[in-house]
mmCIF file of C-alpha atoms in Angstrom:
data_model
loop_
_atom_site.group_PDB
_atom_site.id
_atom_site.type_symbol
_atom_site.label_atom_id
_atom_site.label_comp_id
_atom_site.label_asym_id
_atom_site.label_seq_id
_atom_site.Cartn_x
_atom_site.Cartn_y
_atom_site.Cartn_z
ATOM 1 C CA MET A 10 59.421 -26.613 87.288
ATOM 2 C CA ASN A 11 58.827 -29.514 84.885
ATOM 3 C CA LEU A 12 55.139 -28.946 84.980
ATOM 4 C CA GLU A 13 54.838 -25.170 84.608
ATOM 5 C CA LYS A 14 57.078 -25.554 81.456
ATOM 6 C CA ASN A 15 55.070 -28.062 79.870
ATOM 7 C CA GLU A 16 52.004 -26.071 80.836
ATOM 8 C CA ASN A 17 53.118 -22.776 78.980
ATOM 9 C CA GLY A 18 54.134 -25.371 75.658
ATOM 10 C CA TYR A 19 50.531 -26.384 75.580
ATOM 11 C CA ALA A 20 49.031 -22.555 75.440
ATOM 12 C CA LEU A 21 51.342 -21.721 73.109
ATOM 13 C CA LEU A 22 50.405 -24.269 70.878
ATOM 14 C CA THR A 23 46.871 -23.927 71.906
ATOM 15 C CA VAL A 24 47.109 -20.043 70.652
ATOM 16 C CA LEU A 25 48.677 -21.214 67.326
ATOM 17 C CA MET A 26 46.271 -23.424 66.713
ATOM 18 C CA LEU A 27 43.374 -21.073 67.184
ATOM 19 C CA VAL A 28 45.127 -18.402 64.981
ATOM 20 C CA LEU A 29 45.487 -21.061 62.052
ATOM 21 C CA LEU A 30 41.789 -22.005 62.608
ATOM 22 C CA PHE A 31 40.494 -18.127 62.341
ATOM 23 C CA THR A 32 43.105 -17.856 59.305
ATOM 24 C CA ILE A 33 41.443 -20.725 57.731
ATOM 25 C CA LEU A 34 38.234 -19.762 58.280
ATOM 26 C CA GLY A 35 38.813 -16.385 57.263
ATOM 27 C CA MET A 36 40.068 -17.253 54.146
ATOM 28 C CA GLY A 37 37.201 -19.628 53.436
ATOM 29 C CA LEU A 38 34.963 -16.492 54.180
ATOM 30 C CA LEU A 39 37.139 -14.636 51.808
ATOM 31 C CA ALA A 40 36.957 -17.073 49.059
ATOM 32 C CA MET A 41 33.243 -17.405 49.690
ATOM 33 C CA ASN A 42 33.035 -13.457 49.024
ATOM 34 C CA ILE A 43 34.935 -13.242 46.364
ATOM 35 C CA ASN A 44 33.108 -16.757 44.583
ATOM 36 C CA ALA A 45 29.943 -14.830 45.353
ATOM 37 C CA SER A 46 30.983 -11.474 43.745
ATOM 38 C CA LYS A 47 31.787 -13.434 40.521
ATOM 39 C CA GLN A 48 28.288 -14.996 40.631
ATOM 40 C CA PHE A 49 26.827 -12.232 41.293
ATOM 41 C CA ASN A 50 28.770 -10.068 38.277
ATOM 42 C CA ASN A 51 28.156 -13.088 36.070
ATOM 43 C CA LYS A 52 24.487 -13.020 36.727
ATOM 44 C CA GLU A 53 24.471 -9.333 36.069
ATOM 45 C CA GLU A 54 26.129 -9.752 32.963
ATOM 46 C CA GLN A 55 23.942 -12.435 31.934
ATOM 47 C CA VAL A 56 20.936 -10.428 32.404
ATOM 48 C CA TYR A 57 22.447 -7.429 30.818
ATOM 49 C CA ALA A 58 22.779 -9.660 28.003
ATOM 50 C CA ARG A 59 19.299 -11.147 27.803
ATOM 51 C CA HIS A 60 18.178 -7.267 28.071
ATOM 52 C CA LEU A 61 20.526 -6.359 25.371
ATOM 53 C CA ALA A 62 19.207 -9.204 22.776
ATOM 54 C CA GLU A 63 15.469 -8.224 23.670
ATOM 55 C CA MET A 64 16.550 -4.485 22.640
ATOM 56 C CA GLY A 65 17.596 -5.713 19.191
ATOM 57 C CA LEU A 66 14.547 -7.983 18.448
ATOM 58 C CA LEU A 67 12.451 -4.710 19.557
ATOM 59 C CA HIS A 68 14.548 -2.468 17.132
ATOM 60 C CA TYR A 69 14.252 -5.174 14.393
ATOM 61 C CA HIS A 70 10.256 -5.354 14.972
ATOM 62 C CA ALA A 71 10.198 -1.533 14.910
ATOM 63 C CA ALA A 72 12.019 -1.183 11.710
ATOM 64 C CA LEU A 73 9.919 -4.028 10.347
ATOM 65 C CA THR A 74 6.890 -2.280 11.265
ATOM 66 C CA THR A 75 7.970 1.288 9.621
ATOM 67 C CA GLU A 76 8.612 -1.152 6.186
ATOM 68 C CA VAL A 77 5.192 -3.167 6.212
ATOM 69 C CA GLU A 78 3.174 0.057 6.918
ATOM 70 C CA SER A 79 4.723 1.645 4.330
ATOM 71 C CA TYR A 80 3.711 -0.825 1.556
ATOM 72 C CA SER A 81 0.395 -1.223 0.001
ATOM 73 C CA PHE A 82 -0.679 -2.799 -3.056
ATOM 74 C CA GLY A 83 -3.668 -3.137 -5.612
ATOM 75 C CA LYS A 84 -5.064 -5.059 -8.051
ATOM 76 C CA LYS A 85 -3.539 -4.918 -11.452
ATOM 77 C CA SER A 86 -5.651 -4.959 -14.671
ATOM 78 C CA GLY A 87 -6.746 -8.858 -15.218
ATOM 79 C CA GLU A 88 -5.520 -9.806 -12.114
ATOM 80 C CA SER A 89 -7.411 -12.366 -9.854
ATOM 81 C CA ASN A 90 -7.505 -11.922 -6.076
ATOM 82 C CA LYS A 91 -5.467 -14.892 -5.565
ATOM 83 C CA ASP A 92 -2.813 -13.444 -8.232
ATOM 84 C CA ALA A 93 -2.775 -10.007 -6.603
ATOM 85 C CA LEU A 94 -2.168 -11.400 -3.209
ATOM 86 C CA LYS A 95 0.588 -13.723 -4.463
ATOM 87 C CA ARG A 96 2.312 -11.072 -5.926
ATOM 88 C CA SER A 97 2.145 -8.829 -2.753
ATOM 89 C CA ARG A 98 3.469 -11.785 -0.840
ATOM 90 C CA LYS A 99 6.705 -11.722 -3.160
ATOM 91 C CA GLU A 100 6.632 -7.552 -3.151
ATOM 92 C CA LEU A 101 6.522 -7.717 0.649
ATOM 93 C CA CYS A 102 8.987 -10.206 1.276
ATOM 94 C CA ASP A 103 11.444 -8.183 -0.893
ATOM 95 C CA ARG A 104 11.074 -5.436 1.310
ATOM 96 C CA ILE A 105 11.487 -7.865 4.570
ATOM 97 C CA ASN A 106 14.727 -8.883 3.259
ATOM 98 C CA SER A 107 15.803 -5.280 2.582
ATOM 99 C CA VAL A 108 15.516 -4.745 6.566
ATOM 100 C CA SER A 109 18.771 -4.091 8.048
ATOM 101 C CA THR A 110 20.228 -6.814 9.919
ATOM 102 C CA GLY A 111 23.737 -7.626 11.350
ATOM 103 C CA ILE A 112 25.299 -5.270 13.651
ATOM 104 C CA THR A 113 23.473 -1.826 14.509
ATOM 105 C CA PRO A 114 26.007 0.964 14.755
ATOM 106 C CA GLY A 115 26.352 2.010 18.470
ATOM 107 C CA SER A 116 24.412 -0.809 19.973
ATOM 108 C CA ASN A 117 25.504 -4.102 21.684
ATOM 109 C CA TYR A 118 23.604 -6.466 19.814
ATOM 110 C CA VAL A 119 23.284 -8.503 16.324
ATOM 111 C CA ILE A 120 20.395 -9.158 14.518
ATOM 112 C CA THR A 121 20.244 -12.520 12.418
ATOM 113 C CA THR A 122 17.202 -13.151 9.742
ATOM 114 C CA LEU A 123 16.928 -17.022 10.425
ATOM 115 C CA ASN A 124 13.900 -17.598 8.208
ATOM 116 C CA VAL A 125 10.667 -15.832 6.055
ATOM 117 C CA SER A 126 8.069 -18.555 5.236
ATOM 118 C CA GLY A 127 5.160 -17.859 3.311
ATOM 119 C CA CYS A 128 6.250 -15.887 0.352
ATOM 120 C CA ASN A 129 5.311 -18.391 -2.437
ATOM 121 C CA THR A 130 2.144 -19.864 -1.278
ATOM 122 C CA LEU A 131 -0.885 -19.871 -3.343
ATOM 123 C CA SER A 132 -2.803 -19.780 -0.268
ATOM 124 C CA GLU A 133 -4.924 -16.397 0.120
ATOM 125 C CA GLU A 134 -5.137 -17.088 3.838
ATOM 126 C CA GLU A 135 -1.506 -18.075 4.927
ATOM 127 C CA LYS A 136 0.947 -15.847 6.978
ATOM 128 C CA ILE A 137 4.107 -14.688 6.423
ATOM 129 C CA LEU A 138 6.383 -15.751 9.371
ATOM 130 C CA VAL A 139 9.950 -13.896 9.977
ATOM 131 C CA LYS A 140 12.091 -15.559 12.152
ATOM 132 C CA VAL A 141 14.756 -13.618 13.504
ATOM 133 C CA GLU A 142 17.294 -13.885 16.346
ATOM 134 C CA SER A 143 19.094 -11.012 18.316
ATOM 135 C CA GLU A 144 21.911 -12.063 20.203
ATOM 136 C CA GLY A 145 23.111 -9.353 23.096
ATOM 137 C CA ILE A 146 26.837 -9.028 23.813
ATOM 138 C CA ALA A 147 27.303 -7.880 27.422
ATOM 139 C CA SER A 148 31.287 -8.593 26.892
ATOM 140 C CA GLU A 149 33.156 -10.732 25.117
ATOM 141 C CA ASN A 150 32.558 -14.043 27.003
ATOM 142 C CA MET A 151 28.921 -13.250 28.025
ATOM 143 C CA LYS A 152 26.015 -13.231 24.985
ATOM 144 C CA LYS A 153 22.467 -13.941 25.297
ATOM 145 C CA SER A 154 20.310 -14.730 22.360
ATOM 146 C CA VAL A 155 16.552 -14.526 21.978
ATOM 147 C CA GLU A 156 14.680 -15.779 19.021
ATOM 148 C CA GLY A 157 11.412 -14.193 17.925
ATOM 149 C CA THR A 158 8.762 -14.775 15.329
ATOM 150 C CA ILE A 159 6.883 -12.086 13.721
ATOM 151 C CA THR A 160 3.533 -12.676 11.785
ATOM 152 C CA LEU A 161 2.361 -10.600 8.686
ATOM 153 C CA SER A 162 -1.379 -11.307 8.300
ATOM 154 C CA PRO A 163 -2.879 -10.762 4.746
ATOM 155 C CA PRO A 164 -5.696 -8.544 3.705
ATOM 156 C CA SER A 165 -9.074 -9.820 2.590
ATOM 157 C CA ILE A 166 -9.520 -8.784 -1.145
ATOM 158 C CA GLN A 167 -12.423 -7.662 -2.661
ATOM 159 C CA SER A 168 -13.600 -8.393 -5.783
ATOM 160 C CA ALA A 169 -14.197 -5.365 -8.110
ATOM 161 C CA SER A 170 -17.564 -4.101 -9.002
ATOM 162 C CA PRO A 171 -18.780 -4.767 -12.673
ATOM 163 C CA SER A 172 -20.661 -1.669 -12.419
ATOM 164 C CA LEU A 173 -19.439 1.819 -11.611
ATOM 165 C CA PRO A 174 -22.354 3.646 -9.658
ATOM 166 C CA ALA A 175 -23.276 7.291 -10.073
ATOM 167 C CA PRO A 176 -21.864 9.122 -7.833
ATOM 168 C CA PRO A 177 -24.102 9.558 -4.768
ATOM 169 C CA LEU A 178 -24.650 13.239 -3.841
ATOM 170 C CA GLU A 179 -24.428 12.319 0.059
ATOM 171 C CA THR A 180 -21.239 11.201 -0.637
ATOM 172 C CA ILE A 181 -19.701 15.115 -2.025
ATOM 173 C CA PRO A 182 -18.639 17.314 0.501
ATOM 174 C CA GLY A 183 -20.519 20.783 0.278
ATOM 175 C CA MET A 184 -22.803 19.196 -2.117
ATOM 176 C CA PRO A 185 -26.615 19.673 -1.729
ATOM 177 C CA VAL A 186 -29.250 17.287 -1.941
ATOM 178 C CA GLN A 187 -30.563 18.933 -5.013
ATOM 179 C CA PRO A 188 -28.245 20.137 -7.429
ATOM 180 C CA PRO A 189 -28.875 22.979 -9.894
ATOM 181 C CA ASN A 190 -30.696 22.086 -13.028
ATOM 182 C CA TYR A 191 -28.108 22.852 -15.843
ATOM 183 C CA LYS A 192 -29.070 23.654 -19.147
ATOM 184 C CA PRO A 193 -26.372 23.266 -22.021
ATOM 185 C CA LYS A 194 -26.221 27.010 -22.293
ATOM 186 C CA ASP A 195 -25.160 27.464 -18.517
ATOM 187 C CA PHE A 196 -21.755 26.322 -20.100
ATOM 188 C CA GLN A 197 -19.953 29.121 -21.828
ATOM 189 C CA PRO A 198 -16.900 27.231 -23.573
ATOM 190 C CA ASN A 199 -13.052 27.782 -22.922
ATOM 191 C CA ILE A 200 -14.051 28.641 -19.029
ATOM 192 C CA VAL A 201 -13.372 26.083 -16.521
ATOM 193 C CA ASN A 202 -16.518 25.168 -14.463
ATOM 194 C CA HIS A 203 -15.974 24.268 -11.034
ATOM 195 C CA GLY A 204 -18.223 21.743 -8.939
ATOM 196 C CA TYR A 205 -20.114 19.222 -9.082
ATOM 197 C CA VAL A 206 -22.733 19.312 -12.391
ATOM 198 C CA GLU A 207 -25.962 17.430 -12.849
ATOM 199 C CA MET A 208 -28.325 17.916 -15.729
ATOM 200 C CA ASN A 209 -31.434 15.910 -17.182
ATOM 201 C CA VAL A 210 -31.203 17.321 -20.623
ATOM 202 C CA PRO A 211 -28.661 16.251 -23.272
ATOM 203 C CA PHE A 212 -25.687 18.377 -23.157
ATOM 204 C CA THR A 213 -24.200 19.495 -26.624
ATOM 205 C CA PRO A 214 -21.395 21.925 -27.181
ATOM 206 C CA ASN A 215 -22.644 25.173 -28.256
ATOM 207 C CA SER A 216 -20.150 26.801 -30.631
ATOM 208 C CA LYS A 217 -18.000 25.396 -33.690
ATOM 209 C CA LYS A 218 -14.791 24.974 -31.612
ATOM 210 C CA SER A 219 -15.315 24.753 -27.933
ATOM 211 C CA SER A 220 -13.406 23.572 -24.858
ATOM 212 C CA TYR A 221 -15.233 22.645 -21.715
ATOM 213 C CA HIS A 222 -13.459 21.652 -18.360
ATOM 214 C CA PHE A 223 -15.420 20.414 -15.383
ATOM 215 C CA MET A 224 -13.260 20.402 -12.498
ATOM 216 C CA ASP A 225 -15.766 17.648 -10.617
ATOM 217 C CA HIS A 226 -18.416 14.857 -11.192
ATOM 218 C CA PHE A 227 -20.343 15.556 -14.389
ATOM 219 C CA VAL A 228 -23.558 13.732 -14.550
ATOM 220 C CA ILE A 229 -26.683 13.379 -16.935
ATOM 221 C CA ARG A 230 -29.168 11.533 -15.194
ATOM 222 C CA GLY A 231 -32.791 10.384 -15.806
ATOM 223 C CA PHE A 232 -32.496 10.859 -19.284
ATOM 224 C CA GLN A 233 -33.400 8.467 -22.459
ATOM 225 C CA GLY A 234 -31.842 8.843 -26.035
ATOM 226 C CA ASP A 235 -28.811 10.571 -26.848
ATOM 227 C CA ALA A 236 -27.453 12.734 -23.644
ATOM 228 C CA PHE A 237 -23.748 13.634 -24.620
ATOM 229 C CA VAL A 238 -24.171 14.326 -28.572
ATOM 230 C CA VAL A 239 -21.465 15.934 -30.658
ATOM 231 C CA LYS A 240 -22.780 16.643 -34.463
ATOM 232 C CA PRO A 241 -21.242 19.279 -37.192
ATOM 233 C CA PRO A 242 -20.465 21.894 -36.962
ATOM 234 C CA ASN A 243 -19.789 21.365 -33.291
ATOM 235 C CA LYS A 244 -16.453 20.488 -32.372
ATOM 236 C CA GLY A 245 -13.555 20.437 -29.697
ATOM 237 C CA ASN A 246 -13.088 18.566 -26.325
ATOM 238 C CA VAL A 247 -14.567 18.069 -22.896
ATOM 239 C CA THR A 248 -12.555 17.598 -20.065
ATOM 240 C CA VAL A 249 -13.912 15.948 -16.748
ATOM 241 C CA GLU A 250 -11.640 15.669 -13.455
ATOM 242 C CA LYS A 251 -13.526 13.070 -11.796
ATOM 243 C CA ASN A 252 -16.641 10.936 -13.006
ATOM 244 C CA LEU A 253 -18.508 11.099 -16.460
ATOM 245 C CA TYR A 254 -22.066 9.363 -15.848
ATOM 246 C CA MET A 255 -24.973 9.384 -18.013
ATOM 247 C CA ASP A 256 -28.614 7.339 -18.442
ATOM 248 C CA GLY A 257 -28.629 7.423 -21.959
ATOM 249 C CA ASN A 258 -26.306 7.773 -25.215
ATOM 250 C CA LEU A 259 -22.492 9.150 -26.107
ATOM 251 C CA PHE A 260 -22.698 9.894 -29.661
ATOM 252 C CA ILE A 261 -19.731 11.853 -31.491
ATOM 253 C CA GLN A 262 -20.031 12.764 -35.121
ATOM 254 C CA ASN A 263 -17.253 14.976 -35.840
ATOM 255 C CA GLN A 264 -13.692 15.901 -34.757
ATOM 256 C CA PHE A 265 -13.973 15.741 -31.120
ATOM 257 C CA CYS A 266 -11.894 14.543 -27.719
ATOM 258 C CA LEU A 267 -13.004 13.694 -24.480
ATOM 259 C CA TYR A 268 -10.568 13.484 -20.938
ATOM 260 C CA VAL A 269 -12.219 11.862 -18.260
ATOM 261 C CA LYS A 270 -9.430 11.489 -15.420
ATOM 262 C CA GLY A 271 -11.940 9.434 -13.138
ATOM 263 C CA ASP A 272 -14.659 6.515 -14.273
ATOM 264 C CA MET A 273 -16.990 6.853 -17.190
ATOM 265 C CA VAL A 274 -20.614 5.339 -17.234
ATOM 266 C CA VAL A 275 -22.671 4.912 -20.267
ATOM 267 C CA ASN A 276 -26.364 3.740 -19.625
ATOM 268 C CA GLY A 277 -27.030 3.808 -23.088
ATOM 269 C CA ASN A 278 -24.798 3.498 -26.247
ATOM 270 C CA LEU A 279 -21.353 4.551 -27.486
ATOM 271 C CA LYS A 280 -21.058 5.504 -30.868
ATOM 272 C CA ILE A 281 -18.363 7.172 -32.653
ATOM 273 C CA GLN A 282 -19.372 7.958 -36.171
ATOM 274 C CA SER A 283 -16.640 10.714 -37.486
ATOM 275 C CA SER A 284 -15.222 11.259 -40.496
ATOM 276 C CA GLY A 285 -12.376 13.067 -38.601
ATOM 277 C CA HIS A 286 -10.482 12.218 -35.794
ATOM 278 C CA ALA A 287 -12.334 11.452 -32.528
ATOM 279 C CA ASN A 288 -11.056 10.036 -29.450
ATOM 280 C CA ILE A 289 -12.050 9.562 -25.928
ATOM 281 C CA TYR A 290 -9.883 8.867 -22.948
ATOM 282 C CA VAL A 291 -10.581 7.492 -19.424
ATOM 283 C CA PHE A 292 -7.848 7.314 -16.853
ATOM 284 C CA GLY A 293 -10.411 5.374 -14.665
ATOM 285 C CA ASN A 294 -12.746 2.469 -15.322
ATOM 286 C CA VAL A 295 -15.361 2.316 -18.218
ATOM 287 C CA SER A 296 -18.851 0.688 -17.566
ATOM 288 C CA LEU A 297 -20.994 0.338 -20.944
ATOM 289 C CA SER A 298 -24.369 -1.088 -21.495
ATOM 290 C CA THR A 299 -23.427 -2.464 -25.046
ATOM 291 C CA ILE A 300 -20.744 -3.117 -27.329
ATOM 292 C CA PRO A 301 -19.106 0.421 -28.210
ATOM 293 C CA GLU A 302 -19.321 1.237 -32.194
ATOM 294 C CA LEU A 303 -16.299 2.977 -32.758
ATOM 295 C CA LYS A 304 -13.059 2.653 -34.872
ATOM 296 C CA GLU A 305 -10.026 1.269 -33.829
ATOM 297 C CA ASN A 306 -7.747 3.153 -31.171
ATOM 298 C CA GLN A 307 -10.930 5.645 -30.574
ATOM 299 C CA LEU A 308 -11.401 4.718 -27.144
ATOM 300 C CA TYR A 309 -8.560 4.372 -24.402
ATOM 301 C CA VAL A 310 -9.003 2.837 -21.448
ATOM 302 C CA LYS A 311 -6.564 2.813 -18.451
ATOM 303 C CA GLY A 312 -8.381 0.625 -16.313
ATOM 304 C CA ASN A 313 -10.920 -1.886 -16.757
ATOM 305 C CA VAL A 314 -13.805 -1.793 -19.125
ATOM 306 C CA TYR A 315 -17.150 -3.777 -18.246
ATOM 307 C CA ILE A 316 -19.771 -4.052 -21.276
ATOM 308 C CA GLY A 317 -23.224 -5.510 -19.836
ATOM 309 C CA GLY A 318 -21.558 -5.982 -16.214
ATOM 310 C CA LYS A 319 -19.059 -8.019 -17.854
ATOM 311 C CA LYS A 320 -15.265 -7.439 -17.738
ATOM 312 C CA ALA A 321 -14.338 -6.995 -21.477
ATOM 313 C CA SER A 322 -10.559 -7.680 -22.967
ATOM 314 C CA SER A 323 -8.090 -6.056 -21.045
ATOM 315 C CA THR A 324 -5.830 -5.437 -24.175
ATOM 316 C CA LYS A 325 -8.649 -4.133 -26.721
ATOM 317 C CA TYR A 326 -8.931 -0.133 -25.486
ATOM 318 C CA LYS A 327 -4.929 0.011 -24.225
ATOM 319 C CA ASP A 328 -3.497 1.023 -27.536
ATOM 320 C CA PHE A 329 -2.661 4.909 -27.142
ATOM 321 C CA SER A 330 -0.991 4.860 -30.901
ATOM 322 C CA THR A 331 -3.225 7.515 -32.613
ATOM 323 C CA ASN A 332 -2.316 9.934 -35.197
ATOM 324 C CA ASN A 333 -4.892 12.490 -33.349
ATOM 325 C CA LYS A 334 -2.808 15.020 -32.999
ATOM 326 C CA HIS A 335 -5.409 17.486 -32.011
ATOM 327 C CA CYS A 336 -6.030 15.554 -29.080
ATOM 328 C CA ASN A 337 -3.498 16.390 -26.256
ATOM 329 C CA VAL A 338 -4.139 14.792 -22.676
ATOM 330 C CA PRO A 339 -4.137 17.245 -20.055
ATOM 331 C CA PRO A 340 -0.373 17.780 -19.252
ATOM 332 C CA SER A 341 -0.914 17.224 -15.578
ATOM 333 C CA TRP A 342 -2.359 13.930 -16.031
ATOM 334 C CA VAL A 343 0.877 12.807 -18.020
ATOM 335 C CA ASN A 344 0.571 10.836 -21.140
ATOM 336 C CA PRO A 345 -0.387 7.481 -20.754
ATOM 337 C CA ASP A 346 2.253 6.112 -22.878
ATOM 338 C CA GLU A 347 4.302 7.268 -20.242
ATOM 339 C CA THR A 348 2.477 5.675 -17.170
ATOM 340 C CA ILE A 349 1.040 2.355 -18.159
ATOM 341 C CA PRO A 350 3.615 -0.275 -17.792
ATOM 342 C CA ASP A 351 2.488 -3.838 -18.173
ATOM 343 C CA ASN A 352 2.320 -4.649 -14.172
ATOM 344 C CA GLU A 353 0.650 -0.902 -13.117
ATOM 345 C CA THR A 354 -2.317 -1.379 -11.190
ATOM 346 C CA ILE A 355 -5.702 -0.221 -11.705
ATOM 347 C CA PRO A 356 -6.464 3.595 -11.530
ATOM 348 C CA GLY A 357 -8.689 4.425 -8.348
ATOM 349 C CA SER A 358 -8.290 0.623 -7.202
ATOM 350 C CA THR A 359 -8.720 0.009 -3.201
ATOM 351 C CA LYS A 360 -5.415 -0.255 -1.734
ATOM 352 C CA TYR A 361 -4.748 -3.165 0.651
ATOM 353 C CA GLU A 362 -2.327 -3.458 3.363
ATOM 354 C CA TRP A 363 -0.904 -6.329 5.563
ATOM 355 C CA ASP A 364 -1.079 -6.374 9.181
ATOM 356 C CA ILE A 365 1.913 -7.001 11.341
ATOM 357 C CA GLY A 366 1.462 -8.628 14.818
ATOM 358 C CA GLU A 367 2.752 -6.947 18.118
ATOM 359 C CA ASN A 368 3.668 -10.250 19.894
ATOM 360 C CA LEU A 369 7.270 -11.630 18.831
ATOM 361 C CA ASN A 370 6.565 -15.138 20.709
ATOM 362 C CA PRO A 371 10.283 -14.780 22.242
ATOM 363 C CA LYS A 372 12.258 -17.578 22.817
ATOM 364 C CA TYR A 373 15.210 -17.556 24.965
ATOM 365 C CA LEU A 374 18.444 -19.469 24.029
#
């Protein structure tokens, strides 16, 4: 009898031990599953936070690209290539600093500008480097950051040519190889003349008070002597919407106004010998073979002046103050006094743009 009771006790103890063992194993497995789930969720949040950080960096790069691509610059009057590029660096850096950073509404990332270098260098080759950090926020306790460096490469600035070529016929859309052989009598005063005009005889206004308006290039080519002549009793004005080019002398000896919206080239002499008011206004550049013979303020040039292939004083032909009331600049061109701040770029000059790199060079923190 005692043996049976002892055996029943051992069986009960064995069952209890097995229940305890399986309970411990089950709790261990449960703990492992819970821990694995937490680790998985934590890893998922890490990946999500990193993706948000990358998204922020891409968003900033897109905003910066838009700002950089909307910026261009040209050389200013009397400005060297190095000075033009140095100025553009500061202008572009000011734009870079204006690009929105911080928390973007509706997003879970924060953009911080760490550093912008290359803004004040005198180098013509050094790049502008924009270093930014983007922090992705998956939750209050899970944040990841990625650091990126955006590279902006400077353009290669070309030196301005000291001479202004005649408008090549091949580059004028719709222009025949041989232009019509115009004569002065072909142009009636007070009538707008459309299209490109080229002639090989002198041009002289054919009435006492005439007005001529050429809507394209006006060229007097292959002629020696006085190519453009205004003598008493002829007077009035000529307006050229593009370039005025002549192989000969420009001679004015009476009241007269000449307006050129583009460039003016005189391969002969320029002489104004008028007892009354006579003025020339050029909104582009001027190229002359010799020093012009004229009184003060009779020639106004908004761009650069080249004499004999060399650049002349940038201020000598900038004074628009004149009492010549009968010379009124075409209203659509705007009065030069209102459009010539000291820092204005040369009209018609080449526009340069910076190149922004696509590689963000990410560094995960």
